[in-house]
Structures are given as C-alpha cells and as structure tokens.
C-alpha cells in the first residue's frame, strides 16, 4: 500500500515563524488556537541562566504539543521580556513596564485574531506578568472577541505539590533549579547554588500562607541572594518528572481549548 505523503501538518511541533504564509493560512482552517510563550529576562540567583522563564515557557508548550493529535496549534515566537522590575537590583535583569507588555500582547492578540484564530493560549513562565496578562485577556475579548487562556505555571502545580518539598519555592529554588537541571544542565552553575536564605516581613506574608496577604516586594528585600526557595534540594530526576507531569496537564488543557465551541 502506498504511504500517504507527509506534510507540515504531520510535524510533532509547529512553529508559527517557520511556516510560509500559505501554510499558516492552511493550518488556520484546521485549528482556531494559537499558542504563545511569554517569559522574562531576569536574574535567577547566582546559578541559573537569565532566560530561564522564557526558555521554560516555550519548552513546556513544545512538550505538550507533542502529545496532541495532528493537526496541532502553532507556537508563536516567544515574548522574551516581561515585567521584572522587582529583580532590577541584580545584574542582567531587563524589564518591560507593565504598560509595554500590555501593548505588546494586545498587538499580538489583534494580529492573531485578524488571521482567523479565535483563541490564544498563553504559557506564561513568569509570575510578574500574570496581572498584566489578566487585564489583556479581558481587553482582547472585548475588542476583538479573541478568547485568551493563561497558564502561569498552573499545569506544573500538581507535580510541584507532589515533588517539591520547600515552602514558598517560587524563584530559582528547588523547583526551577530541578527543571533546569533536567533540560539545560550545562547552563546551571552547580558550584554557585546558594543555601536557603529567605525572610518575609511577617509570616502571614509568605507566598504559601493562606489566606494570601501579598505586597509589592522587591526580591532583594526577601533574599539577599535573589533566590526564593531552596535550590540545594534540586535534582535533575525531580525536574524530569515535573516536566512530564506538567506537559501532560498542559496538553489536556490545550485540547479542552481546541474543542471549546459555543462561546464565540
Ligand atoms: Zn523563573
């Protein structure tokens, strides 16, 4: 029996930027969801690369998409900068103002909607972006009808709960160092991994405290080493399991979004 010729639609991952305009048009007839990684360029302690959030936001999308049936939604190029003002006292951080990030995502959303996509699924690798993205989601819905879904590390949560033992582990700690050891070991300076050193003004203001009681902190106020969590507990094995569980849940979520009808 003659084998059916493979096309770009059979690729395990489809990157928007690598398609011709004709192939993008063709794909938009099959799928109405576009995927957008949003990250940051900010200090991640003395031991992790500055682009950790951007790399991770894209990586989990790629791993999730591999688990989906064809045809798959395309992954837009990563928005590699985010709102990182709270890390500016450490070297290497480049931040956008919240209004700049809002303007960038609004324009990406408008463009995607113009080309026939009705939904935008954002994989957000950086907590500092979340409040802006929520505002954008509402504005884009009102202006263009585009439905925006935001996964700010939420797909990683069940795995984190199971595998990460450190409380308040949110930045360059056990979780992020494990995931980096799993897929970019060569970029982790394991000799520079610091001890746990984190102080909150009051116990009720810690990240894991319920009910939540947050304020606009700067990272150096909570940790002189710029690490929120305990990277000394990180292992590559833990990281691999975190990625696996996270990608599975994100794939499920993208599938739900792809199959959603009747909201538009
Ligand atoms: Zn990070």
PDB file of N, CA, C and O in Angstrom, residues 147-209:
ATOM      1  N   UNK A 147     -10.561  34.836  22.582  1.00  0.00           N
ATOM      2  CA  UNK A 147     -10.578  34.265  23.932  1.00  0.00           C
ATOM      3  C   UNK A 147      -9.154  33.928  24.339  1.00  0.00           C
ATOM      4  O   UNK A 147      -8.472  33.183  23.638  1.00  0.00           O
ATOM      5  N   UNK A 148      -8.709  34.489  25.444  1.00  0.00           N
ATOM      6  CA  UNK A 148      -7.323  34.297  25.883  1.00  0.00           C
ATOM      7  C   UNK A 148      -7.306  33.411  27.129  1.00  0.00           C
ATOM      8  O   UNK A 148      -8.013  33.687  28.106  1.00  0.00           O
ATOM      9  N   UNK A 149      -6.505  32.353  27.072  1.00  0.00           N
ATOM     10  CA  UNK A 149      -6.346  31.434  28.208  1.00  0.00           C
ATOM     11  C   UNK A 149      -4.924  31.585  28.734  1.00  0.00           C
ATOM     12  O   UNK A 149      -3.983  31.624  27.945  1.00  0.00           O
ATOM     13  N   UNK A 150      -4.784  31.683  30.034  1.00  0.00           N
ATOM     14  CA  UNK A 150      -3.459  31.929  30.604  1.00  0.00           C
ATOM     15  C   UNK A 150      -3.079  30.797  31.556  1.00  0.00           C
ATOM     16  O   UNK A 150      -3.804  30.522  32.516  1.00  0.00           O
ATOM     17  N   UNK A 151      -1.947  30.162  31.254  1.00  0.00           N
ATOM     18  CA  UNK A 151      -1.418  29.124  32.137  1.00  0.00           C
ATOM     19  C   UNK A 151      -0.112  29.651  32.718  1.00  0.00           C
ATOM     20  O   UNK A 151       0.929  29.620  32.069  1.00  0.00           O
ATOM     21  N   UNK A 152      -0.192  30.188  33.937  1.00  0.00           N
ATOM     22  CA  UNK A 152       1.003  30.772  34.571  1.00  0.00           C
ATOM     23  C   UNK A 152       1.675  29.728  35.456  1.00  0.00           C
ATOM     24  O   UNK A 152       1.697  29.846  36.672  1.00  0.00           O
ATOM     25  N   UNK A 153       2.155  28.671  34.833  1.00  0.00           N
ATOM     26  CA  UNK A 153       2.762  27.589  35.607  1.00  0.00           C
ATOM     27  C   UNK A 153       1.724  26.710  36.295  1.00  0.00           C
ATOM     28  O   UNK A 153       2.079  25.810  37.063  1.00  0.00           O
ATOM     29  N   UNK A 154       0.442  26.931  35.993  1.00  0.00           N
ATOM     30  CA  UNK A 154      -0.616  26.168  36.669  1.00  0.00           C
ATOM     31  C   UNK A 154      -0.545  24.677  36.339  1.00  0.00           C
ATOM     32  O   UNK A 154      -0.838  23.839  37.186  1.00  0.00           O
ATOM     33  N   UNK A 155      -0.159  24.373  35.104  1.00  0.00           N
ATOM     34  CA  UNK A 155      -0.049  22.955  34.730  1.00  0.00           C
ATOM     35  C   UNK A 155       1.037  22.243  35.529  1.00  0.00           C
ATOM     36  O   UNK A 155       1.012  21.027  35.681  1.00  0.00           O
ATOM     37  N   UNK A 156       1.993  22.997  36.034  1.00  0.00           N
ATOM     38  CA  UNK A 156       3.086  22.398  36.810  1.00  0.00           C
ATOM     39  C   UNK A 156       2.687  22.195  38.279  1.00  0.00           C
ATOM     40  O   UNK A 156       3.388  21.503  39.024  1.00  0.00           O
ATOM     41  N   UNK A 157       1.597  22.812  38.688  1.00  0.00           N
ATOM     42  CA  UNK A 157       1.241  22.816  40.118  1.00  0.00           C
ATOM     43  C   UNK A 157       1.076  21.436  40.749  1.00  0.00           C
ATOM     44  O   UNK A 157       1.630  21.185  41.825  1.00  0.00           O
ATOM     45  N   UNK A 158       0.289  20.523  40.124  1.00  0.00           N
ATOM     46  CA  UNK A 158       0.124  19.204  40.776  1.00  0.00           C
ATOM     47  C   UNK A 158       1.458  18.489  40.992  1.00  0.00           C
ATOM     48  O   UNK A 158       1.698  17.928  42.068  1.00  0.00           O
ATOM     49  N   UNK A 159       2.351  18.542  39.994  1.00  0.00           N
ATOM     50  CA  UNK A 159       3.671  17.915  40.133  1.00  0.00           C
ATOM     51  C   UNK A 159       4.483  18.596  41.216  1.00  0.00           C
ATOM     52  O   UNK A 159       5.190  17.945  41.998  1.00  0.00           O
ATOM     53  N   UNK A 160       4.374  19.913  41.271  1.00  0.00           N
ATOM     54  CA  UNK A 160       5.114  20.682  42.266  1.00  0.00           C
ATOM     55  C   UNK A 160       4.676  20.288  43.678  1.00  0.00           C
ATOM     56  O   UNK A 160       5.484  20.095  44.581  1.00  0.00           O
ATOM     57  N   UNK A 161       3.372  20.152  43.828  1.00  0.00           N
ATOM     58  CA  UNK A 161       2.810  19.768  45.125  1.00  0.00           C
ATOM     59  C   UNK A 161       3.349  18.421  45.577  1.00  0.00           C
ATOM     60  O   UNK A 161       3.643  18.200  46.751  1.00  0.00           O
ATOM     61  N   UNK A 162       3.482  17.520  44.609  1.00  0.00           N
ATOM     62  CA  UNK A 162       3.916  16.165  44.913  1.00  0.00           C
ATOM     63  C   UNK A 162       5.429  16.077  45.154  1.00  0.00           C
ATOM     64  O   UNK A 162       5.887  15.341  46.031  1.00  0.00           O
ATOM     65  N   UNK A 163       6.202  16.832  44.393  1.00  0.00           N
ATOM     66  CA  UNK A 163       7.661  16.599  44.359  1.00  0.00           C
ATOM     67  C   UNK A 163       8.515  17.656  45.043  1.00  0.00           C
ATOM     68  O   UNK A 163       9.634  17.372  45.460  1.00  0.00           O
ATOM     69  N   UNK A 164       8.014  18.894  45.141  1.00  0.00           N
ATOM     70  CA  UNK A 164       8.837  19.967  45.700  1.00  0.00           C
ATOM     71  C   UNK A 164       8.533  20.115  47.184  1.00  0.00           C
ATOM     72  O   UNK A 164       7.385  20.338  47.578  1.00  0.00           O
ATOM     73  N   UNK A 165       9.575  19.968  47.992  1.00  0.00           N
ATOM     74  CA  UNK A 165       9.365  19.933  49.445  1.00  0.00           C
ATOM     75  C   UNK A 165       9.509  21.308  50.114  1.00  0.00           C
ATOM     76  O   UNK A 165       9.073  21.500  51.245  1.00  0.00           O
ATOM     77  N   UNK A 166      10.146  22.259  49.440  1.00  0.00           N
ATOM     78  CA  UNK A 166      10.415  23.566  50.040  1.00  0.00           C
ATOM     79  C   UNK A 166       9.168  24.453  50.015  1.00  0.00           C
ATOM     80  O   UNK A 166       8.500  24.550  48.983  1.00  0.00           O
ATOM     81  N   UNK A 167       8.883  25.101  51.137  1.00  0.00           N
ATOM     82  CA  UNK A 167       7.772  26.065  51.165  1.00  0.00           C
ATOM     83  C   UNK A 167       8.188  27.345  50.459  1.00  0.00           C
ATOM     84  O   UNK A 167       9.362  27.709  50.454  1.00  0.00           O
ATOM     85  N   UNK A 168       7.233  28.051  49.904  1.00  0.00           N
ATOM     86  CA  UNK A 168       7.465  29.355  49.269  1.00  0.00           C
ATOM     87  C   UNK A 168       8.543  29.280  48.194  1.00  0.00           C
ATOM     88  O   UNK A 168       9.334  30.201  48.030  1.00  0.00           O
ATOM     89  N   UNK A 169       8.560  28.188  47.470  1.00  0.00           N
ATOM     90  CA  UNK A 169       9.605  27.953  46.475  1.00  0.00           C
ATOM     91  C   UNK A 169       9.146  28.504  45.117  1.00  0.00           C
ATOM     92  O   UNK A 169       8.547  27.792  44.317  1.00  0.00           O
ATOM     93  N   UNK A 170       9.416  29.772  44.867  1.00  0.00           N
ATOM     94  CA  UNK A 170       8.847  30.403  43.665  1.00  0.00           C
ATOM     95  C   UNK A 170       9.873  30.917  42.662  1.00  0.00           C
ATOM     96  O   UNK A 170       9.526  31.219  41.519  1.00  0.00           O
ATOM     97  N   UNK A 171      11.150  31.060  43.066  1.00  0.00           N
ATOM     98  CA  UNK A 171      12.096  31.689  42.126  1.00  0.00           C
ATOM     99  C   UNK A 171      13.519  31.155  42.315  1.00  0.00           C
ATOM    100  O   UNK A 171      14.142  31.412  43.353  1.00  0.00           O
ATOM    101  N   UNK A 172      13.985  30.425  41.292  1.00  0.00           N
ATOM    102  CA  UNK A 172      15.356  29.895  41.268  1.00  0.00           C
ATOM    103  C   UNK A 172      15.635  28.928  42.427  1.00  0.00           C
ATOM    104  O   UNK A 172      16.791  28.718  42.798  1.00  0.00           O
ATOM    105  N   UNK A 173      14.583  28.343  42.986  1.00  0.00           N
ATOM    106  CA  UNK A 173      14.704  27.445  44.130  1.00  0.00           C
ATOM    107  C   UNK A 173      14.731  25.974  43.731  1.00  0.00           C
ATOM    108  O   UNK A 173      15.272  25.602  42.681  1.00  0.00           O
ATOM    109  N   UNK A 174      14.132  25.139  44.578  1.00  0.00           N
ATOM    110  CA  UNK A 174      14.137  23.691  44.343  1.00  0.00           C
ATOM    111  C   UNK A 174      13.465  23.337  43.009  1.00  0.00           C
ATOM    112  O   UNK A 174      13.982  22.524  42.236  1.00  0.00           O
ATOM    113  N   UNK A 175      12.340  23.965  42.760  1.00  0.00           N
ATOM    114  CA  UNK A 175      11.546  23.680  41.557  1.00  0.00           C
ATOM    115  C   UNK A 175      12.268  24.111  40.273  1.00  0.00           C
ATOM    116  O   UNK A 175      12.556  23.299  39.391  1.00  0.00           O
ATOM    117  N   UNK A 176      12.611  25.387  40.190  1.00  0.00           N
ATOM    118  CA  UNK A 176      13.194  25.899  38.940  1.00  0.00           C
ATOM    119  C   UNK A 176      14.599  25.356  38.685  1.00  0.00           C
ATOM    120  O   UNK A 176      15.009  25.175  37.533  1.00  0.00           O
ATOM    121  N   UNK A 177      15.339  25.102  39.745  1.00  0.00           N
ATOM    122  CA  UNK A 177      16.677  24.535  39.556  1.00  0.00           C
ATOM    123  C   UNK A 177      16.559  23.079  39.106  1.00  0.00           C
ATOM    124  O   UNK A 177      17.327  22.617  38.249  1.00  0.00           O
ATOM    125  N   UNK A 178      15.577  22.343  39.634  1.00  0.00           N
ATOM    126  CA  UNK A 178      15.366  20.953  39.188  1.00  0.00           C
ATOM    127  C   UNK A 178      14.989  20.910  37.715  1.00  0.00           C
ATOM    128  O   UNK A 178      15.558  20.116  36.938  1.00  0.00           O
ATOM    129  N   UNK A 179      14.050  21.759  37.294  1.00  0.00           N
ATOM    130  CA  UNK A 179      13.610  21.727  35.888  1.00  0.00           C
ATOM    131  C   UNK A 179      14.760  22.150  34.963  1.00  0.00           C
ATOM    132  O   UNK A 179      14.900  21.634  33.858  1.00  0.00           O
ATOM    133  N   UNK A 180      15.608  23.065  35.426  1.00  0.00           N
ATOM    134  CA  UNK A 180      16.757  23.476  34.599  1.00  0.00           C
ATOM    135  C   UNK A 180      17.803  22.369  34.538  1.00  0.00           C
ATOM    136  O   UNK A 180      18.401  22.128  33.482  1.00  0.00           O
ATOM    137  N   UNK A 181      18.046  21.677  35.653  1.00  0.00           N
ATOM    138  CA  UNK A 181      19.000  20.558  35.648  1.00  0.00           C
ATOM    139  C   UNK A 181      18.535  19.460  34.696  1.00  0.00           C
ATOM    140  O   UNK A 181      19.338  18.755  34.094  1.00  0.00           O
ATOM    141  N   UNK A 182      17.213  19.331  34.558  1.00  0.00           N
ATOM    142  CA  UNK A 182      16.668  18.262  33.713  1.00  0.00           C
ATOM    143  C   UNK A 182      16.893  18.528  32.235  1.00  0.00           C
ATOM    144  O   UNK A 182      17.134  17.592  31.474  1.00  0.00           O
ATOM    145  N   UNK A 183      16.809  19.795  31.805  1.00  0.00           N
ATOM    146  CA  UNK A 183      16.924  20.003  30.352  1.00  0.00           C
ATOM    147  C   UNK A 183      18.024  20.968  29.917  1.00  0.00           C
ATOM    148  O   UNK A 183      18.297  21.081  28.729  1.00  0.00           O
ATOM    149  N   UNK A 184      18.652  21.677  30.860  1.00  0.00           N
ATOM    150  CA  UNK A 184      19.767  22.572  30.452  1.00  0.00           C
ATOM    151  C   UNK A 184      20.885  22.535  31.500  1.00  0.00           C
ATOM    152  O   UNK A 184      21.342  23.569  31.973  1.00  0.00           O
ATOM    153  N   UNK A 185      21.259  21.337  31.849  1.00  0.00           N
ATOM    154  CA  UNK A 185      22.254  21.124  32.897  1.00  0.00           C
ATOM    155  C   UNK A 185      23.526  21.942  32.665  1.00  0.00           C
ATOM    156  O   UNK A 185      24.125  22.483  33.599  1.00  0.00           O
ATOM    157  N   UNK A 186      23.902  22.048  31.379  1.00  0.00           N
ATOM    158  CA  UNK A 186      25.171  22.723  31.037  1.00  0.00           C
ATOM    159  C   UNK A 186      25.123  24.218  31.378  1.00  0.00           C
ATOM    160  O   UNK A 186      26.167  24.865  31.489  1.00  0.00           O
ATOM    161  N   UNK A 187      23.930  24.765  31.561  1.00  0.00           N
ATOM    162  CA  UNK A 187      23.819  26.199  31.867  1.00  0.00           C
ATOM    163  C   UNK A 187      23.629  26.465  33.362  1.00  0.00           C
ATOM    164  O   UNK A 187      23.486  27.610  33.778  1.00  0.00           O
ATOM    165  N   UNK A 188      23.572  25.409  34.165  1.00  0.00           N
ATOM    166  CA  UNK A 188      23.414  25.586  35.609  1.00  0.00           C
ATOM    167  C   UNK A 188      24.794  25.559  36.270  1.00  0.00           C
ATOM    168  O   UNK A 188      25.545  24.603  36.090  1.00  0.00           O
ATOM    169  N   UNK A 189      25.098  26.612  37.028  1.00  0.00           N
ATOM    170  CA  UNK A 189      26.382  26.653  37.747  1.00  0.00           C
ATOM    171  C   UNK A 189      26.172  25.998  39.115  1.00  0.00           C
ATOM    172  O   UNK A 189      25.842  26.653  40.101  1.00  0.00           O
ATOM    173  N   UNK A 190      26.342  24.682  39.147  1.00  0.00           N
ATOM    174  CA  UNK A 190      26.016  23.928  40.363  1.00  0.00           C
ATOM    175  C   UNK A 190      26.920  24.316  41.543  1.00  0.00           C
ATOM    176  O   UNK A 190      26.503  24.225  42.690  1.00  0.00           O
ATOM    177  N   UNK A 191      28.141  24.785  41.260  1.00  0.00           N
ATOM    178  CA  UNK A 191      29.036  25.214  42.348  1.00  0.00           C
ATOM    179  C   UNK A 191      28.531  26.489  43.023  1.00  0.00           C
ATOM    180  O   UNK A 191      28.936  26.791  44.156  1.00  0.00           O
ATOM    181  N   UNK A 192      27.699  27.249  42.322  1.00  0.00           N
ATOM    182  CA  UNK A 192      27.237  28.541  42.854  1.00  0.00           C
ATOM    183  C   UNK A 192      25.885  28.438  43.569  1.00  0.00           C
ATOM    184  O   UNK A 192      25.365  29.444  44.063  1.00  0.00           O
ATOM    185  N   UNK A 193      25.298  27.232  43.629  1.00  0.00           N
ATOM    186  CA  UNK A 193      23.972  27.077  44.253  1.00  0.00           C
ATOM    187  C   UNK A 193      24.038  27.507  45.724  1.00  0.00           C
ATOM    188  O   UNK A 193      24.817  26.961  46.508  1.00  0.00           O
ATOM    189  N   UNK A 194      23.242  28.528  46.096  1.00  0.00           N
ATOM    190  CA  UNK A 194      23.317  29.042  47.466  1.00  0.00           C
ATOM    191  C   UNK A 194      22.447  28.254  48.451  1.00  0.00           C
ATOM    192  O   UNK A 194      21.580  27.479  48.044  1.00  0.00           O
ATOM    193  N   UNK A 195      22.703  28.489  49.734  1.00  0.00           N
ATOM    194  CA  UNK A 195      21.859  27.917  50.796  1.00  0.00           C
ATOM    195  C   UNK A 195      20.528  28.666  50.839  1.00  0.00           C
ATOM    196  O   UNK A 195      20.417  29.793  50.354  1.00  0.00           O
ATOM    197  N   UNK A 196      19.532  28.047  51.469  1.00  0.00           N
ATOM    198  CA  UNK A 196      18.228  28.699  51.662  1.00  0.00           C
ATOM    199  C   UNK A 196      18.413  29.969  52.498  1.00  0.00           C
ATOM    200  O   UNK A 196      19.000  29.924  53.585  1.00  0.00           O
ATOM    201  N   UNK A 197      17.931  31.084  51.967  1.00  0.00           N
ATOM    202  CA  UNK A 197      18.056  32.362  52.674  1.00  0.00           C
ATOM    203  C   UNK A 197      16.913  33.263  52.232  1.00  0.00           C
ATOM    204  O   UNK A 197      16.959  33.874  51.171  1.00  0.00           O
ATOM    205  N   UNK A 198      15.838  33.271  53.032  1.00  0.00           N
ATOM    206  CA  UNK A 198      14.626  33.968  52.622  1.00  0.00           C
ATOM    207  C   UNK A 198      13.913  34.480  53.876  1.00  0.00           C
ATOM    208  O   UNK A 198      13.727  33.727  54.838  1.00  0.00           O
ATOM    209  N   UNK A 199      13.559  35.748  53.874  1.00  0.00           N
ATOM    210  CA  UNK A 199      12.877  36.335  55.035  1.00  0.00           C
ATOM    211  C   UNK A 199      11.669  37.151  54.604  1.00  0.00           C
ATOM    212  O   UNK A 199      11.793  37.993  53.716  1.00  0.00           O
ATOM    213  N   UNK A 200      10.552  36.900  55.258  1.00  0.00           N
ATOM    214  CA  UNK A 200       9.351  37.690  54.984  1.00  0.00           C
ATOM    215  C   UNK A 200       9.146  38.688  56.124  1.00  0.00           C
ATOM    216  O   UNK A 200       9.493  38.383  57.275  1.00  0.00           O
ATOM    217  N   UNK A 201       8.569  39.869  55.830  1.00  0.00           N
ATOM    218  CA  UNK A 201       8.352  40.865  56.880  1.00  0.00           C
ATOM    219  C   UNK A 201       7.474  40.319  58.007  1.00  0.00           C
ATOM    220  O   UNK A 201       7.615  40.689  59.167  1.00  0.00           O
ATOM    221  N   UNK A 202       6.554  39.416  57.634  1.00  0.00           N
ATOM    222  CA  UNK A 202       5.664  38.772  58.612  1.00  0.00           C
ATOM    223  C   UNK A 202       5.286  37.398  58.050  1.00  0.00           C
ATOM    224  O   UNK A 202       5.118  37.278  56.819  1.00  0.00           O
ATOM    225  N   UNK A 203       5.167  36.356  58.888  1.00  0.00           N
ATOM    226  CA  UNK A 203       4.841  35.018  58.363  1.00  0.00           C
ATOM    227  C   UNK A 203       3.581  35.005  57.498  1.00  0.00           C
ATOM    228  O   UNK A 203       3.478  34.227  56.541  1.00  0.00           O
ATOM    229  N   UNK A 204       2.619  35.873  57.810  1.00  0.00           N
ATOM    230  CA  UNK A 204       1.369  35.896  57.036  1.00  0.00           C
ATOM    231  C   UNK A 204       1.597  36.400  55.606  1.00  0.00           C
ATOM    232  O   UNK A 204       0.715  36.283  54.761  1.00  0.00           O
ATOM    233  N   UNK A 205       2.770  36.971  55.337  1.00  0.00           N
ATOM    234  CA  UNK A 205       3.050  37.500  54.003  1.00  0.00           C
ATOM    235  C   UNK A 205       3.855  36.530  53.138  1.00  0.00           C
ATOM    236  O   UNK A 205       4.262  36.876  52.025  1.00  0.00           O
ATOM    237  N   UNK A 206       4.098  35.323  53.635  1.00  0.00           N
ATOM    238  CA  UNK A 206       4.818  34.344  52.810  1.00  0.00           C
ATOM    239  C   UNK A 206       3.904  33.886  51.668  1.00  0.00           C
ATOM    240  O   UNK A 206       2.680  33.961  51.774  1.00  0.00           O
ATOM    241  N   UNK A 207       4.514  33.398  50.585  1.00  0.00           N
ATOM    242  CA  UNK A 207       3.741  33.084  49.374  1.00  0.00           C
ATOM    243  C   UNK A 207       2.719  31.972  49.601  1.00  0.00           C
ATOM    244  O   UNK A 207       1.644  31.979  49.026  1.00  0.00           O
ATOM    245  N   UNK A 208       3.089  30.984  50.398  1.00  0.00           N
ATOM    246  CA  UNK A 208       2.198  29.833  50.585  1.00  0.00           C
ATOM    247  C   UNK A 208       1.157  30.040  51.688  1.00  0.00           C
ATOM    248  O   UNK A 208       0.303  29.186  51.905  1.00  0.00           O
ATOM    249  N   UNK A 209       1.240  31.156  52.405  1.00  0.00           N
ATOM    250  CA  UNK A 209       0.301  31.373  53.503  1.00  0.00           C
ATOM    251  C   UNK A 209      -1.118  31.576  52.970  1.00  0.00           C
ATOM    252  O   UNK A 209      -1.335  32.270  51.983  1.00  0.00           O
TER     253      UNK A 209
END
